Amino acid sequence: MATCQSPSGGCGSSGPGASLTPLQADKVAQHPCYSRLAHHRYARMHLAVAPACNLQCHYCNRKYDCSNESRPGVVSEVLSPAQAIAKARHVAAALPQLAVIGIAGPGDPLANIARTFNTLEGLRLALPDMKLCLSTNGLGLPEVVDRLVDIGVDHVTVTVNALDADIAARIYPWLWFDGERLEGREAAALLLERQQEGIRRLTARGVLVKINSVLIPGINDRHLPAVSEKARQWGAFLHNVMPLISRPEHGTVFGLRGQAEPTAAQVDEVRRFCGGSMRQMSHCQQCRADAIGMLGEDRSQNFPLSAIPRDAGSYLPVLRRRAQIQAGIASQGESASDAACLVAVATTQGAAIDEHFGHARRFQIYSLSAAGVIPIGERFTPPFCRGATDCDEDERATEQRLGEVVDLLADMAAVFCARIGLGPWQRLEQAGIEPCVGGAWQPVAATLGQWWQRRNKAASGAAGADPAIKGVA
Ligand code: CLF
Ligand code: SF4
């Protein structure tokens, strides 16, 4: 895998948009919907835990999947949060390319707050290497942004079909908000206000936001370039113009009224106009709300709930095997060489090694091999150090959390951080992991490359042949 340092150059999506930190660029490069290149390498899974919706779209019939993220088709099973987490663990073990788990319906995730957050929080604990993603109409978004960020949901899609309340009122007949039913222009205006506020809050917190727009000929087709321009101003990363699906047999208002679907040429033309403002997605598959697999395939029928084991056992062996396989994919096999290894880095933005070991809530994982310094994902860990008071008062709990962190990093050759205490240093060494603070505040890629060269030199002896690493002198 090429390291995606520049979204316009490496992520495969086209057009202008927000500039990214190295960490955000890595997240883009590993998400099949955000990067055209990634969709050949990584799979996604949707967990259908959210049956209800808080508004009505004229292109939706609740018997079918949410049109925000799906082609029409009944969701096979609505899952409870516990079932969803068990299923995710099972699929992650069977499908090592699985990189992202999203909640996209079949209704709106934020109209099902308890089910959605119980699922996200459970996933974060049970699958610490998984990217989490959410797709919403945005009505319930502003109040949950901090909660999403705390869990580590780094990708959020918001469906924005219009900026103008008169246009939006032709798409959304009513909504429920604060126990009240609103209709027409009043409802549309409230939705637009809440979408804007939610998106701004997300981008301000560094979340990668994708805007989905359903292209509805004669209603919003000429208006979508304005949506794209506004999305850019809000700091969104990507715009996904999706063709309306409107067939009478689906029983939607638009389908029954004979509202035309756009032609492929119309979709291309609107994307071209929108591309003047924002990167455009063109590989969307309008997936079901329970889709599993690479984009364009759906393996959900291979994973029925009845096949999920009750006791999945420890996830750690699965996590380590997934890392090896993903490193192999990313390095095109170089990670299998004796000299190759995995390392973890405590970094806030991905540019410099700038975080204290005990404060890191997630470590970035890199594959080091002759193919280069390649980011392959991250691992969420419990922050074992919660301040001096906590350490003093509950030493045993602190030790236990430290043990969990070390277990999660046990397949790493080294951990790089800005600072580390003596206790964790010793625990890492006992586990065979080298603690490295020599590169504190230094650039991540150069520090890791130099460390790898030195390690191989020491291993092979002065006369031995050192494997070269790309880009490191
Ligand atoms: Fe799912 Fe959506 Fe996340 Fe992707 S889908 S919640 S961003 S992980 Fe992707 Fe499917 Fe298109 Fe959605 S191809 S419908 S854009
Ligand atoms: Fe249907 Fe989704 Fe619209 Fe709700 S937001 S009405 S589930 S398409």
CSV table of C-alpha atoms and ligand atoms in Angstrom, one decimal:
chain,number,residue,atom,x,y,z
A,1,MET,CA,0.0,0.0,0.0
A,2,ALA,CA,1.3,3.5,-0.8
A,3,THR,CA,1.3,5.7,2.2
A,4,CYS,CA,-1.5,8.3,1.5
A,5,GLN,CA,0.2,11.6,2.3
A,6,SER,CA,-1.9,13.8,0.1
A,7,PRO,CA,-5.6,13.1,-0.3
A,8,SER,CA,-5.7,14.5,-3.8
A,9,GLY,CA,-2.7,12.5,-4.9
A,10,GLY,CA,-3.2,9.3,-2.9
A,11,CYS,CA,-6.8,8.7,-1.9
A,12,GLY,CA,-8.2,8.3,-5.4
A,13,SER,CA,-11.0,10.7,-4.9
A,14,SER,CA,-10.9,13.8,-7.1
A,15,GLY,CA,-11.4,17.5,-6.5
A,16,PRO,CA,-10.6,20.1,-3.9
A,17,GLY,CA,-11.4,20.0,-0.3
A,18,ALA,CA,-10.2,20.2,3.3
A,19,SER,CA,-6.5,19.7,3.9
A,20,LEU,CA,-5.7,16.8,6.2
A,21,THR,CA,-3.3,15.9,9.0
A,22,PRO,CA,-1.1,12.8,8.3
A,23,LEU,CA,-3.3,10.8,10.6
A,24,GLN,CA,-6.5,11.9,8.8
A,25,ALA,CA,-4.8,11.0,5.5
A,26,ASP,CA,-4.0,7.5,6.8
A,27,LYS,CA,-7.6,7.1,7.9
A,28,VAL,CA,-8.8,8.1,4.5
A,29,ALA,CA,-6.4,5.7,2.8
A,30,GLN,CA,-7.7,2.8,4.9
A,31,HIS,CA,-11.5,3.5,4.4
A,32,PRO,CA,-13.1,1.8,1.4
A,33,CYS,CA,-15.7,4.6,0.9
A,34,TYR,CA,-13.3,7.5,1.4
A,35,SER,CA,-10.6,6.2,-0.9
A,36,ARG,CA,-11.1,4.7,-4.3
A,37,LEU,CA,-7.8,2.8,-3.8
A,38,ALA,CA,-8.8,1.5,-0.4
A,39,HIS,CA,-12.0,0.0,-1.7
A,40,HIS,CA,-10.0,-2.7,-3.6
A,41,ARG,CA,-8.2,-3.6,-0.3
A,42,TYR,CA,-10.5,-3.1,2.6
A,43,ALA,CA,-14.0,-4.3,3.4
A,44,ARG,CA,-16.8,-2.7,5.4
A,45,MET,CA,-19.6,-4.1,7.5
A,46,HIS,CA,-22.9,-2.5,8.4
A,47,LEU,CA,-24.7,-3.4,11.6
A,48,ALA,CA,-28.4,-3.0,11.3
A,49,VAL,CA,-29.3,-1.9,14.9
A,50,ALA,CA,-31.3,1.2,14.1
A,51,PRO,CA,-34.8,0.5,12.9
A,52,ALA,CA,-36.6,3.8,13.7
A,53,CYS,CA,-36.4,7.2,12.0
A,54,ASN,CA,-37.1,10.7,13.1
A,55,LEU,CA,-38.2,12.1,9.8
A,56,GLN,CA,-39.7,11.1,6.5
A,57,CYS,CA,-38.0,11.3,3.1
A,58,HIS,CA,-40.2,11.0,0.0
A,59,TYR,CA,-37.7,8.5,-1.4
A,60,CYS,CA,-37.9,6.1,1.5
A,61,ASN,CA,-40.3,3.4,2.5
A,62,ARG,CA,-39.5,2.0,6.0
A,63,LYS,CA,-40.0,-1.5,4.8
A,64,TYR,CA,-36.8,-1.0,2.9
A,65,ASP,CA,-33.2,0.0,3.8
A,66,CYS,CA,-32.4,3.6,4.4
A,67,SER,CA,-31.8,5.3,1.1
A,68,ASN,CA,-29.0,7.3,2.8
A,69,GLU,CA,-26.8,4.4,2.5
A,70,SER,CA,-28.5,1.6,0.7
A,71,ARG,CA,-30.3,0.2,-2.3
A,72,PRO,CA,-33.8,-0.9,-1.6
A,73,GLY,CA,-34.0,-4.4,-0.1
A,74,VAL,CA,-35.4,-5.5,3.2
A,75,VAL,CA,-32.8,-5.8,6.0
A,76,SER,CA,-32.5,-9.5,6.8
A,77,GLU,CA,-32.2,-9.0,10.5
A,78,VAL,CA,-32.4,-6.1,12.9
A,79,LEU,CA,-29.8,-6.8,15.6
A,80,SER,CA,-29.7,-5.9,19.3
A,81,PRO,CA,-26.4,-4.2,20.3
A,82,ALA,CA,-25.2,-7.5,21.9
A,83,GLN,CA,-26.0,-9.4,18.8
A,84,ALA,CA,-24.3,-6.8,16.6
A,85,ILE,CA,-21.1,-6.9,18.7
A,86,ALA,CA,-21.0,-10.7,18.6
A,87,LYS,CA,-21.5,-10.6,14.8
A,88,ALA,CA,-18.8,-8.0,14.3
A,89,ARG,CA,-16.3,-10.2,16.2
A,90,HIS,CA,-17.2,-13.2,14.1
A,91,VAL,CA,-16.9,-11.4,10.8
A,92,ALA,CA,-13.7,-9.7,11.8
A,93,ALA,CA,-12.2,-13.1,12.4
A,94,ALA,CA,-13.5,-14.5,9.1
A,95,LEU,CA,-12.7,-11.5,7.0
A,96,PRO,CA,-9.3,-10.0,7.8
A,97,GLN,CA,-9.7,-7.2,5.2
A,98,LEU,CA,-12.6,-5.9,7.3
A,99,ALA,CA,-11.4,-2.4,8.3
A,100,VAL,CA,-14.6,-0.4,9.0
A,101,ILE,CA,-17.8,-1.1,10.8
A,102,GLY,CA,-20.7,1.4,10.1
A,103,ILE,CA,-24.1,1.9,11.5
A,104,ALA,CA,-26.3,3.1,8.6
A,105,GLY,CA,-29.8,2.1,9.4
A,106,PRO,CA,-32.2,0.7,8.4
A,107,GLY,CA,-33.6,3.9,9.9
A,108,ASP,CA,-31.5,6.7,11.3
A,109,PRO,CA,-28.8,5.8,13.9
A,110,LEU,CA,-29.5,8.9,15.9
A,111,ALA,CA,-33.2,8.2,16.1
A,112,ASN,CA,-32.1,5.1,18.0
A,113,ILE,CA,-29.6,6.7,20.4
A,114,ALA,CA,-29.4,4.0,23.1
A,115,ARG,CA,-29.1,1.1,20.6
A,116,THR,CA,-26.6,3.0,18.5
A,117,PHE,CA,-24.3,4.1,21.3
A,118,ASN,CA,-24.5,0.8,23.2
A,119,THR,CA,-23.3,-0.8,19.9
A,120,LEU,CA,-20.5,1.7,19.3
A,121,GLU,CA,-19.2,1.6,22.9
A,122,GLY,CA,-19.3,-2.2,22.9
A,123,LEU,CA,-17.5,-2.3,19.5
A,124,ARG,CA,-14.8,0.0,20.7
A,125,LEU,CA,-14.0,-2.3,23.7
A,126,ALA,CA,-14.5,-5.6,21.9
A,127,LEU,CA,-12.7,-4.7,18.6
A,128,PRO,CA,-10.0,-2.1,19.5
A,129,ASP,CA,-8.5,-2.2,16.0
A,130,MET,CA,-11.7,-1.4,14.1
A,131,LYS,CA,-12.6,1.9,12.4
A,132,LEU,CA,-16.1,3.0,13.3
A,133,CYS,CA,-18.4,4.9,11.0
A,134,LEU,CA,-21.9,6.4,11.1
A,135,SER,CA,-24.4,7.6,8.6
A,136,THR,CA,-27.2,9.9,9.6
A,137,ASN,CA,-29.7,12.5,8.3
A,138,GLY,CA,-28.2,14.9,10.8
A,139,LEU,CA,-31.3,15.9,12.7
A,140,GLY,CA,-30.0,14.4,16.0
A,141,LEU,CA,-26.3,15.2,15.4
A,142,PRO,CA,-25.3,18.4,17.3
A,143,GLU,CA,-25.7,17.0,20.8
A,144,VAL,CA,-23.9,13.7,20.1
A,145,VAL,CA,-20.7,15.0,18.5
A,146,ASP,CA,-18.6,14.9,21.7
A,147,ARG,CA,-19.8,11.4,22.4
A,148,LEU,CA,-18.9,10.2,19.0
A,149,VAL,CA,-15.5,11.7,19.2
A,150,ASP,CA,-14.9,10.2,22.7
A,151,ILE,CA,-15.7,6.7,21.3
A,152,GLY,CA,-13.4,7.3,18.4
A,153,VAL,CA,-15.9,7.5,15.5
A,154,ASP,CA,-13.6,9.1,13.0
A,155,HIS,CA,-15.9,9.0,9.9
A,156,VAL,CA,-19.5,10.4,9.8
A,157,THR,CA,-21.7,10.7,6.7
A,158,VAL,CA,-24.5,13.2,6.7
A,159,THR,CA,-27.2,13.2,4.0
A,160,VAL,CA,-27.7,16.8,2.8
A,161,ASN,CA,-30.1,17.0,-0.1
A,162,ALA,CA,-30.6,20.8,-0.1
A,163,LEU,CA,-29.6,24.1,1.6
A,164,ASP,CA,-32.8,25.8,0.7
A,165,ALA,CA,-35.8,25.1,2.9
A,166,ASP,CA,-38.3,25.4,0.0
A,167,ILE,CA,-36.3,22.7,-1.9
A,168,ALA,CA,-35.9,20.6,1.2
A,169,ALA,CA,-39.7,20.8,1.9
A,170,ARG,CA,-40.3,19.0,-1.4
A,171,ILE,CA,-38.1,16.1,-0.2
A,172,TYR,CA,-39.0,15.9,3.6
A,173,PRO,CA,-42.8,16.2,4.4
A,174,TRP,CA,-42.4,16.0,8.2
A,175,LEU,CA,-40.1,15.3,11.1
A,176,TRP,CA,-40.2,14.7,14.8
A,177,PHE,CA,-38.1,16.9,17.1
A,178,ASP,CA,-38.3,17.2,20.9
A,179,GLY,CA,-41.6,15.3,20.9
A,180,GLU,CA,-43.2,17.6,18.4
A,181,ARG,CA,-44.2,16.9,14.8
A,182,LEU,CA,-43.2,19.6,12.3
A,183,GLU,CA,-44.2,19.8,8.7
A,184,GLY,CA,-43.3,21.5,5.4
A,185,ARG,CA,-41.0,24.5,5.4
A,186,GLU,CA,-40.7,24.7,9.1
A,187,ALA,CA,-39.5,21.1,9.4
A,188,ALA,CA,-37.1,21.6,6.5
A,189,ALA,CA,-35.6,24.7,7.9
A,190,LEU,CA,-35.0,23.0,11.3
A,191,LEU,CA,-33.3,20.0,9.6
A,192,LEU,CA,-31.0,22.2,7.6
A,193,GLU,CA,-30.0,24.2,10.7
A,194,ARG,CA,-29.3,21.1,12.7
A,195,GLN,CA,-27.3,19.4,9.8
A,196,GLN,CA,-25.1,22.5,9.5
A,197,GLU,CA,-24.5,22.8,13.2
A,198,GLY,CA,-23.7,19.1,13.5
A,199,ILE,CA,-21.3,19.0,10.5
A,200,ARG,CA,-19.4,22.1,11.7
A,201,ARG,CA,-19.0,20.6,15.2
A,202,LEU,CA,-17.7,17.3,13.7
A,203,THR,CA,-15.1,18.9,11.4
A,204,ALA,CA,-14.0,21.2,14.2
A,205,ARG,CA,-13.2,18.1,16.2
A,206,GLY,CA,-11.2,16.5,13.4
A,207,VAL,CA,-13.9,14.0,12.3
A,208,LEU,CA,-13.8,13.1,8.6
A,209,VAL,CA,-17.2,14.1,7.2
A,210,LYS,CA,-18.7,12.8,4.0
A,211,ILE,CA,-21.8,14.5,2.6
A,212,ASN,CA,-24.3,12.3,0.8
A,213,SER,CA,-26.8,13.9,-1.6
A,214,VAL,CA,-29.6,12.1,-3.3
A,215,LEU,CA,-29.8,13.5,-6.8
A,216,ILE,CA,-33.5,14.1,-7.6
A,217,PRO,CA,-34.1,15.4,-11.1
A,218,GLY,CA,-36.2,18.6,-11.3
A,219,ILE,CA,-35.9,19.1,-7.5
A,220,ASN,CA,-32.3,19.5,-6.4
A,221,ASP,CA,-30.2,18.7,-9.5
A,222,ARG,CA,-29.2,22.3,-10.2
A,223,HIS,CA,-28.9,23.0,-6.5
A,224,LEU,CA,-26.3,20.3,-5.6
A,225,PRO,CA,-23.3,22.4,-6.7
A,226,ALA,CA,-24.3,24.9,-4.0
A,227,VAL,CA,-24.5,22.0,-1.5
A,228,SER,CA,-21.0,21.0,-2.5
A,229,GLU,CA,-19.6,24.5,-2.1
A,230,LYS,CA,-21.2,24.8,1.4
A,231,ALA,CA,-19.9,21.4,2.3
A,232,ARG,CA,-16.4,22.6,1.5
A,233,GLN,CA,-16.9,25.7,3.7
A,234,TRP,CA,-18.1,23.4,6.6
A,235,GLY,CA,-14.8,21.5,6.3
A,236,ALA,CA,-16.3,18.2,4.9
A,237,PHE,CA,-13.9,15.9,3.2
A,238,LEU,CA,-15.9,14.3,0.4
A,239,HIS,CA,-19.2,14.7,-1.4
A,240,ASN,CA,-21.1,11.6,-2.7
A,241,VAL,CA,-23.9,12.5,-5.2
A,242,MET,CA,-26.1,9.4,-5.4
A,243,PRO,CA,-28.8,8.7,-8.0
A,244,LEU,CA,-32.3,8.6,-6.7
A,245,ILE,CA,-33.8,5.2,-6.7
A,246,SER,CA,-37.5,5.6,-7.4
A,247,ARG,CA,-39.5,2.6,-8.5
A,248,PRO,CA,-43.2,2.2,-8.0
A,249,GLU,CA,-42.7,-1.3,-6.5
A,250,HIS,CA,-40.8,0.1,-3.6
A,251,GLY,CA,-43.8,2.0,-2.5
A,252,THR,CA,-42.1,5.4,-1.9
A,253,VAL,CA,-43.9,8.7,-2.4
A,254,PHE,CA,-41.5,9.5,-5.3
A,255,GLY,CA,-41.9,6.1,-6.8
A,256,LEU,CA,-45.7,6.2,-6.7
A,257,ARG,CA,-45.7,9.7,-8.1
A,258,GLY,CA,-43.5,8.7,-11.0
A,259,GLN,CA,-40.6,10.9,-10.0
A,260,ALA,CA,-37.9,10.3,-12.6
A,261,GLU,CA,-34.5,8.7,-11.6
A,262,PRO,CA,-31.5,10.5,-13.0
A,263,THR,CA,-29.6,9.0,-16.0
A,264,ALA,CA,-26.0,8.1,-15.6
A,265,ALA,CA,-25.1,11.1,-17.8
A,266,GLN,CA,-27.0,13.4,-15.4
A,267,VAL,CA,-25.2,12.0,-12.4
A,268,ASP,CA,-21.9,12.5,-14.1
A,269,GLU,CA,-22.7,16.1,-15.1
A,270,VAL,CA,-23.8,17.0,-11.6
A,271,ARG,CA,-20.7,15.4,-10.1
A,272,ARG,CA,-18.6,17.4,-12.6
A,273,PHE,CA,-20.2,20.7,-11.5
A,274,CYS,CA,-19.9,19.7,-7.8
A,275,GLY,CA,-16.3,18.8,-8.4
A,276,GLY,CA,-15.4,22.5,-8.7
A,277,SER,CA,-15.8,22.8,-5.0
A,278,MET,CA,-15.3,19.4,-3.4
A,279,ARG,CA,-13.7,16.0,-3.9
A,280,GLN,CA,-16.4,13.7,-5.4
A,281,MET,CA,-17.0,10.1,-4.6
A,282,SER,CA,-17.8,8.0,-7.7
A,283,HIS,CA,-17.5,4.4,-6.4
A,284,CYS,CA,-20.4,4.3,-4.0
A,285,GLN,CA,-22.4,1.1,-4.2
A,286,GLN,CA,-25.6,2.4,-2.4
A,287,CYS,CA,-25.2,-0.6,0.0
A,288,ARG,CA,-27.8,-2.2,2.1
A,289,ALA,CA,-27.9,-1.3,5.8
A,290,ASP,CA,-26.6,-4.8,6.6
A,291,ALA,CA,-24.0,-5.2,3.9
A,292,ILE,CA,-20.8,-7.1,4.6
A,293,GLY,CA,-17.7,-7.4,2.4
A,294,MET,CA,-15.8,-5.3,-0.2
A,295,LEU,CA,-17.8,-2.5,-1.8
A,296,GLY,CA,-19.8,-4.0,-4.6
A,297,GLU,CA,-20.2,-7.4,-3.0
A,298,ASP,CA,-22.5,-8.4,-0.2
A,299,ARG,CA,-21.6,-11.4,1.9
A,300,SER,CA,-24.2,-10.7,4.6
A,301,GLN,CA,-26.0,-14.0,3.7
A,302,ASN,CA,-22.8,-15.8,4.7
A,303,PHE,CA,-23.1,-14.5,8.3
A,304,PRO,CA,-26.6,-15.1,9.5
A,305,LEU,CA,-27.2,-14.5,13.2
A,306,SER,CA,-27.9,-18.2,13.7
A,307,ALA,CA,-24.2,-19.0,12.8
A,308,ILE,CA,-22.7,-16.6,15.3
A,309,PRO,CA,-21.0,-18.5,18.2
A,310,ARG,CA,-22.1,-17.6,21.7
A,311,ASP,CA,-18.7,-17.6,23.2
A,312,ALA,CA,-16.2,-16.0,20.8
A,313,GLY,CA,-13.2,-16.3,23.1
A,314,SER,CA,-10.4,-13.8,23.3
A,315,TYR,CA,-10.1,-11.3,20.5
A,316,LEU,CA,-6.3,-10.8,20.9
A,317,PRO,CA,-5.3,-13.7,18.6
A,318,VAL,CA,-7.7,-12.4,16.0
A,319,LEU,CA,-6.4,-8.9,16.3
A,320,ARG,CA,-2.8,-10.0,15.9
A,321,ARG,CA,-3.6,-12.2,12.9
A,322,ARG,CA,-5.6,-9.3,11.3
A,323,ALA,CA,-2.6,-7.0,11.8
A,324,GLN,CA,-0.2,-9.5,10.0
A,325,ILE,CA,-2.6,-9.9,7.1
A,326,GLN,CA,-3.2,-6.2,6.7
A,327,ALA,CA,0.5,-5.5,6.9
A,328,GLY,CA,1.0,-8.2,4.2
A,329,ILE,CA,-1.6,-6.5,2.0
A,330,ALA,CA,-0.2,-3.0,2.6
A,331,SER,CA,3.5,-4.0,2.0
A,332,GLN,CA,2.7,-6.4,-0.9
A,333,GLY,CA,4.2,-9.3,1.0
A,334,GLU,CA,7.3,-7.6,2.3
A,335,SER,CA,6.0,-7.8,5.9
A,336,ALA,CA,6.6,-11.6,5.8
A,337,SER,CA,10.4,-11.1,5.7
A,338,ASP,CA,12.5,-11.8,8.8
A,339,ALA,CA,13.6,-8.2,9.1
A,340,ALA,CA,10.0,-6.8,9.0
A,341,CYS,CA,8.1,-5.9,12.1
A,342,LEU,CA,5.2,-3.9,13.5
A,343,VAL,CA,5.6,-1.0,15.8
A,344,ALA,CA,3.2,1.3,17.7
A,345,VAL,CA,3.4,5.1,17.9
A,346,ALA,CA,1.8,7.5,20.4
A,347,THR,CA,1.0,10.5,18.2
A,348,THR,CA,-1.8,13.0,18.1
A,349,GLN,CA,-1.7,14.0,14.5
A,350,GLY,CA,0.5,11.4,12.9
A,351,ALA,CA,3.2,14.0,12.1
A,352,ALA,CA,5.4,13.9,15.2
A,353,ILE,CA,5.9,11.4,18.1
A,354,ASP,CA,4.3,13.7,20.6
A,355,GLU,CA,2.2,11.8,23.1
A,356,HIS,CA,2.9,10.4,26.6
A,357,PHE,CA,2.6,6.6,26.7
A,358,GLY,CA,0.3,6.7,29.7
A,359,HIS,CA,-2.0,9.3,28.1
A,360,ALA,CA,-2.4,7.7,24.7
A,361,ARG,CA,-6.0,6.4,24.1
A,362,ARG,CA,-4.9,5.0,20.7
A,363,PHE,CA,-1.7,3.9,19.2
A,364,GLN,CA,-0.9,4.1,15.5
A,365,ILE,CA,0.4,0.8,14.1
A,366,TYR,CA,3.1,0.8,11.4
A,367,SER,CA,4.5,-2.0,9.3
A,368,LEU,CA,8.3,-1.6,8.8
A,369,SER,CA,9.8,-3.6,6.0
A,370,ALA,CA,11.7,-3.1,2.8
A,371,ALA,CA,8.4,-1.7,1.4
A,372,GLY,CA,8.7,1.3,3.7
A,373,VAL,CA,7.1,2.8,6.8
A,374,ILE,CA,3.5,2.0,6.2
A,375,PRO,CA,0.6,2.9,8.5
A,376,ILE,CA,-1.8,-0.1,8.8
A,377,GLY,CA,-4.3,1.0,11.4
A,378,GLU,CA,-4.6,1.8,15.0
A,379,ARG,CA,-5.4,0.2,18.4
A,380,PHE,CA,-7.5,1.8,21.0
A,381,THR,CA,-6.3,1.2,24.5
A,382,PRO,CA,-7.5,2.1,28.0
A,383,PRO,CA,-5.5,5.2,29.1
A,384,PHE,CA,-3.8,3.5,32.1
A,385,CYS,CA,-2.5,6.7,33.6
A,386,ARG,CA,-5.3,8.9,34.8
A,387,GLY,CA,-3.3,11.4,36.8
A,388,ALA,CA,-1.3,11.2,40.0
A,389,THR,CA,-4.4,11.0,42.3
A,390,ASP,CA,-5.8,8.0,40.5
A,391,CYS,CA,-2.4,6.2,40.6
A,392,ASP,CA,-2.0,6.9,44.3
A,393,GLU,CA,-5.5,5.8,45.2
A,394,ASP,CA,-5.9,2.8,43.1
A,395,GLU,CA,-2.6,1.3,42.2
A,396,ARG,CA,-4.0,-2.1,41.5
A,397,ALA,CA,-6.5,-0.8,38.9
A,398,THR,CA,-3.7,1.2,37.3
A,399,GLU,CA,-1.5,-1.9,37.1
A,400,GLN,CA,-4.4,-3.8,35.6
A,401,ARG,CA,-5.0,-1.2,32.9
A,402,LEU,CA,-1.3,-1.2,32.1
A,403,GLY,CA,-1.4,-5.0,31.7
A,404,GLU,CA,-4.3,-4.6,29.3
A,405,VAL,CA,-2.3,-2.0,27.2
A,406,VAL,CA,0.8,-4.3,27.1
A,407,ASP,CA,-1.4,-7.2,26.0
A,408,LEU,CA,-2.9,-5.2,23.2
A,409,LEU,CA,0.6,-4.2,22.0
A,410,ALA,CA,2.3,-7.6,22.6
A,411,ASP,CA,2.9,-8.2,18.9
A,412,MET,CA,4.9,-4.9,18.5
A,413,ALA,CA,8.6,-4.9,18.2
A,414,ALA,CA,8.7,-1.4,19.7
A,415,VAL,CA,6.6,1.4,21.1
A,416,PHE,CA,7.5,5.0,20.3
A,417,CYS,CA,6.2,7.8,22.5
A,418,ALA,CA,7.3,11.2,23.8
A,419,ARG,CA,7.6,10.1,27.4
A,420,ILE,CA,7.1,7.0,29.5
A,421,GLY,CA,7.4,6.2,33.2
A,422,LEU,CA,9.8,3.6,34.6
A,423,GLY,CA,7.0,1.1,35.5
A,424,PRO,CA,5.5,0.9,32.0
A,425,TRP,CA,9.0,0.9,30.5
A,426,GLN,CA,9.9,-2.2,32.5
A,427,ARG,CA,6.6,-3.9,31.7
A,428,LEU,CA,7.1,-3.3,28.0
A,429,GLU,CA,10.6,-4.7,28.2
A,430,GLN,CA,9.4,-7.8,30.1
A,431,ALA,CA,7.0,-8.4,27.2
A,432,GLY,CA,9.8,-8.2,24.7
A,433,ILE,CA,8.7,-4.8,23.4
A,434,GLU,CA,11.4,-2.0,23.0
A,435,PRO,CA,10.2,1.3,24.6
A,436,CYS,CA,11.6,4.2,22.4
A,437,VAL,CA,11.6,7.8,23.5
A,438,GLY,CA,14.7,8.9,21.5
A,439,GLY,CA,12.5,10.2,18.7
A,440,ALA,CA,10.3,12.3,21.0
A,441,TRP,CA,8.8,15.3,19.1
A,442,GLN,CA,10.6,14.1,15.9
A,443,PRO,CA,8.8,13.2,12.6
A,444,VAL,CA,7.2,9.8,12.8
A,445,ALA,CA,8.2,8.3,9.4
A,446,ALA,CA,11.8,9.4,9.5
A,447,THR,CA,12.3,8.2,13.1
A,448,LEU,CA,10.7,4.8,12.4
A,449,GLY,CA,12.8,4.3,9.3
A,450,GLN,CA,16.0,5.2,11.0
A,451,TRP,CA,15.2,2.9,13.9
A,452,TRP,CA,14.5,0.0,11.6
A,453,GLN,CA,17.8,0.5,9.7
A,454,ARG,CA,19.7,0.5,13.0
A,455,ARG,CA,17.9,-2.6,14.2
A,456,ASN,CA,18.7,-4.5,11.1
A,457,LYS,CA,22.3,-3.4,11.2
A,458,ALA,CA,22.6,-4.6,14.7
A,459,ALA,CA,20.9,-7.9,13.8
A,460,SER,CA,23.0,-8.6,10.7
A,461,GLY,CA,26.4,-7.4,12.1
A,462,ALA,CA,28.6,-4.9,10.4
A,463,ALA,CA,29.5,-7.2,7.5
A,464,GLY,CA,26.0,-8.3,6.9
A,465,ALA,CA,23.7,-7.1,4.1
A,466,ASP,CA,21.2,-4.6,5.5
A,467,PRO,CA,17.8,-4.6,4.0
A,468,ALA,CA,17.1,-1.1,2.7
A,469,ILE,CA,13.9,0.7,3.5
A,470,LYS,CA,12.3,2.9,0.9
A,471,GLY,CA,12.8,6.6,1.5
A,472,VAL,CA,15.4,6.3,4.3
A,473,ALA,CA,19.0,7.3,3.7
B,1,CLF,FE1,-20.9,2.3,5.6
B,1,CLF,FE2,-21.3,4.6,4.7
B,1,CLF,FE3,-19.5,4.2,6.5
B,1,CLF,FE4,-19.1,3.4,4.0
B,1,CLF,S1,-21.1,2.8,3.1
B,1,CLF,S2,-21.6,4.0,6.8
B,1,CLF,S3,-19.3,5.5,4.7
B,1,CLF,S4,-18.7,2.2,5.9
B,1,CLF,FE5,-19.9,3.6,1.2
B,1,CLF,FE6,-22.0,2.0,0.9
B,1,CLF,FE7,-21.8,4.2,-0.6
B,1,CLF,FE8,-22.2,4.4,2.0
B,1,CLF,S5,-20.4,2.5,-0.6
B,1,CLF,S6,-23.6,3.5,0.5
B,1,CLF,S7,-20.7,5.6,0.9
B,2,SF4,FE1,-35.7,6.7,5.3
B,2,SF4,FE2,-33.2,7.3,6.0
B,2,SF4,FE3,-34.9,9.2,5.2
B,2,SF4,FE4,-35.2,8.1,7.6
B,2,SF4,S1,-33.5,9.4,6.9
B,2,SF4,S2,-36.8,8.5,6.0
B,2,SF4,S3,-34.6,6.0,7.2
B,2,SF4,S4,-34.1,7.5,4.0
